[in-house]
Structures are given as C-alpha cells and as structure tokens.
C-alpha cells in the first residue's frame, strides 16, 4: 500500500501545471500601416495603445491627420466598439524612411492578450523624417494587453 501511495504521488506531481499557459492566435484585422510624415506635428509619442471607445479612436485619427490625411488610407474607420477593440503601435520619429513597426502576432491565453512587435524594416530609405505605425482591430476582450 505504501508503494501504491508513493507511485500515485509521483504520478500526480508529474501532472501538475508547469506555469505555461496555452495560447491561441487571434486573427487581427489590418486597419492601417505606414508612416506619419509630419515631423512630430501629430504629437504622437512612441507608444503602444489599446482603444476601446469611438471617442478615443476619433481623437487618434484627428492627431494622425494633422499634416496629412492618413486615415483616408485605412481599411475602415467606423469600428463597432461593442464587438472590437483597436491596437495601435507607434515607433519613434526616424531620421530617414524605410522603417516599420510591425505587429507580428496577437495571441491570448487564459489571463492576457499578448501582442508581439518587431521592426522588420530598419531604414535605409529616403532622407525624410518618418514615424512608423501599425493599427489592427481584434475581438473585444476584458483581458489586459501586454506588448512584447
């Protein structure tokens, strides 16, 4: 009986969670990707933001359109915030063109949504100041969003 109890204990410990949470990829819908060319006139710092309301979305589009009508190139501007939320990432102002900020994956686990960012293109283009951005929408969630 002691041997059975010991064996059962070892087996149950082997089945315990190791802290890794399974995640699934979320289909993010592209809203807009490109560069701002206002040399900072848009007053948008390097940031990663989640937008949950039409008012915040409208304010961001107004800022982005300060010098150029950037939002005209968006795939959509009328977002149903009852069903979706926006993830918008902005890089710092760059001294030349050819830079990107890229949302390469959006995944969720039990506790959080994780947005993976990369700079897939790192410059070497024209000698104009640019500020890369990438904006997507995902299904609405109450989970906190982490950027990596």
Short mmCIF file of C-alpha atoms in Angstrom, two decimals:
data_model
loop_
_atom_site.label_atom_id
_atom_site.label_comp_id
_atom_site.label_asym_id
_atom_site.label_seq_id
_atom_site.Cartn_x
_atom_site.Cartn_y
_atom_site.Cartn_z
CA UNK A 1 0.00 0.00 0.00
CA UNK A 2 2.89 2.40 0.77
CA UNK A 3 4.35 1.66 -2.64
CA UNK A 4 0.99 2.46 -4.29
CA UNK A 5 0.72 5.78 -2.39
CA UNK A 6 4.28 6.72 -3.37
CA UNK A 7 3.66 5.85 -7.01
CA UNK A 8 0.40 7.82 -7.02
CA UNK A 9 2.14 10.87 -5.50
CA UNK A 10 4.90 10.77 -8.12
CA UNK A 11 2.37 10.46 -10.95
CA UNK A 12 0.23 13.33 -9.68
CA UNK A 13 3.24 15.61 -9.31
CA UNK A 14 4.20 14.81 -12.88
CA UNK A 15 0.77 16.02 -14.00
CA UNK A 16 0.92 19.36 -12.21
CA UNK A 17 0.96 22.56 -14.23
CA UNK A 18 4.38 23.98 -15.00
CA UNK A 19 3.03 27.51 -15.28
CA UNK A 20 2.99 27.55 -19.08
CA UNK A 21 -0.32 28.74 -20.39
CA UNK A 22 -1.56 27.53 -23.72
CA UNK A 23 -2.23 30.38 -26.09
CA UNK A 24 -4.16 30.73 -29.31
CA UNK A 25 -3.51 33.18 -32.11
CA UNK A 26 -6.14 35.88 -32.58
CA UNK A 27 -6.94 36.98 -36.12
CA UNK A 28 -6.08 40.67 -36.16
CA UNK A 29 -7.67 42.71 -38.94
CA UNK A 30 -5.41 45.34 -40.50
CA UNK A 31 -6.78 48.87 -40.22
CA UNK A 32 -3.70 50.81 -41.28
CA UNK A 33 0.07 50.52 -41.56
CA UNK A 34 2.63 53.01 -42.76
CA UNK A 35 4.32 56.21 -41.67
CA UNK A 36 3.42 59.65 -40.40
CA UNK A 37 5.33 62.41 -42.21
CA UNK A 38 4.54 65.42 -40.02
CA UNK A 39 7.94 65.62 -38.30
CA UNK A 40 6.22 65.23 -34.93
CA UNK A 41 3.42 67.74 -35.58
CA UNK A 42 0.92 64.95 -34.88
CA UNK A 43 2.13 64.95 -31.25
CA UNK A 44 2.01 61.16 -31.03
CA UNK A 45 4.87 59.75 -28.95
CA UNK A 46 6.36 56.31 -29.34
CA UNK A 47 3.61 54.23 -27.75
CA UNK A 48 1.50 51.10 -27.76
CA UNK A 49 -2.17 51.75 -27.08
CA UNK A 50 -5.43 49.86 -26.87
CA UNK A 51 -8.51 51.83 -27.87
CA UNK A 52 -11.90 50.81 -26.50
CA UNK A 53 -14.15 53.74 -27.49
CA UNK A 54 -15.22 55.72 -30.55
CA UNK A 55 -14.15 58.98 -28.85
CA UNK A 56 -10.57 57.78 -28.31
CA UNK A 57 -10.45 56.37 -31.85
CA UNK A 58 -11.67 59.66 -33.32
CA UNK A 59 -9.09 61.62 -31.32
CA UNK A 60 -6.26 59.37 -32.53
CA UNK A 61 -7.36 59.71 -36.17
CA UNK A 62 -7.54 63.51 -35.79
CA UNK A 63 -3.98 63.57 -34.44
CA UNK A 64 -2.74 61.30 -37.21
CA UNK A 65 -4.39 63.53 -39.83
CA UNK A 66 -2.77 66.75 -38.51
CA UNK A 67 -0.45 67.17 -41.53
CA UNK A 68 -1.64 64.52 -43.99
CA UNK A 69 -4.97 62.68 -44.35
CA UNK A 70 -3.51 59.37 -43.16
CA UNK A 71 -6.84 57.91 -42.07
CA UNK A 72 -8.08 58.06 -45.69
CA UNK A 73 -5.89 55.02 -46.37
CA UNK A 74 -7.36 52.95 -43.50
CA UNK A 75 -9.32 49.85 -44.46
CA UNK A 76 -12.12 51.11 -42.22
CA UNK A 77 -12.69 53.94 -39.79
CA UNK A 78 -16.18 53.13 -38.50
CA UNK A 79 -15.36 50.50 -35.85
CA UNK A 80 -18.03 48.63 -33.87
CA UNK A 81 -16.56 49.04 -30.38
CA UNK A 82 -19.23 46.73 -28.96
CA UNK A 83 -17.52 43.89 -30.84
CA UNK A 84 -13.91 45.07 -31.38
CA UNK A 85 -11.03 46.98 -29.84
CA UNK A 86 -8.13 48.67 -31.60
CA UNK A 87 -4.44 48.02 -31.05
CA UNK A 88 -2.27 50.88 -32.30
CA UNK A 89 1.52 50.97 -32.12
CA UNK A 90 3.74 53.92 -32.98
CA UNK A 91 7.52 53.92 -33.19
CA UNK A 92 9.72 56.92 -32.52
CA UNK A 93 10.33 59.52 -35.22
CA UNK A 94 13.06 58.30 -37.55
CA UNK A 95 15.56 60.45 -39.44
CA UNK A 96 15.00 58.60 -42.70
CA UNK A 97 12.49 56.40 -44.47
CA UNK A 98 12.32 52.64 -44.78
CA UNK A 99 11.46 51.88 -41.15
CA UNK A 100 8.47 49.84 -39.97
CA UNK A 101 6.87 48.86 -36.71
CA UNK A 102 5.16 45.52 -37.10
CA UNK A 103 2.54 43.65 -35.11
CA UNK A 104 3.72 40.15 -35.96
CA UNK A 105 1.31 38.22 -33.74
CA UNK A 106 -1.62 38.69 -31.41
CA UNK A 107 -2.30 35.75 -29.11
CA UNK A 108 -4.35 35.17 -25.99
CA UNK A 109 -4.09 32.83 -23.06
CA UNK A 110 -6.31 32.42 -20.01
CA UNK A 111 -5.19 35.68 -18.44
CA UNK A 112 -3.87 38.08 -21.11
CA UNK A 113 -3.64 39.11 -24.72
CA UNK A 114 -0.02 39.28 -25.91
CA UNK A 115 0.93 41.50 -28.86
CA UNK A 116 4.33 40.70 -30.40
CA UNK A 117 6.11 43.65 -32.04
CA UNK A 118 9.13 43.77 -34.34
CA UNK A 119 10.89 46.24 -36.60
CA UNK A 120 11.05 44.18 -39.80
CA UNK A 121 12.49 47.04 -41.87
CA UNK A 122 15.15 49.18 -40.24
CA UNK A 123 15.72 52.08 -42.58
CA UNK A 124 18.00 52.98 -45.41
CA UNK A 125 15.29 54.67 -47.44
CA UNK A 126 14.76 58.30 -48.31
CA UNK A 127 16.08 61.18 -46.23
CA UNK A 128 12.68 62.23 -44.90
CA UNK A 129 11.58 62.07 -41.27
CA UNK A 130 9.03 59.34 -40.66
CA UNK A 131 7.15 57.79 -37.76
CA UNK A 132 6.08 54.18 -38.39
CA UNK A 133 2.70 52.95 -37.16
CA UNK A 134 0.62 49.76 -37.32
CA UNK A 135 -3.07 49.57 -36.36
CA UNK A 136 -5.26 46.46 -36.14
CA UNK A 137 -8.61 45.53 -34.64
CA UNK A 138 -9.28 42.41 -32.60
CA UNK A 139 -12.39 41.00 -30.95
CA UNK A 140 -13.30 42.89 -27.77
CA UNK A 141 -11.89 41.41 -24.57
CA UNK A 142 -11.65 42.36 -20.90
CA UNK A 143 -8.18 40.78 -20.65
CA UNK A 144 -5.19 43.07 -20.20
CA UNK A 145 -3.00 43.55 -23.27
CA UNK A 146 0.77 43.03 -22.98
CA UNK A 147 3.23 44.20 -25.63
CA UNK A 148 6.46 42.32 -26.31
#
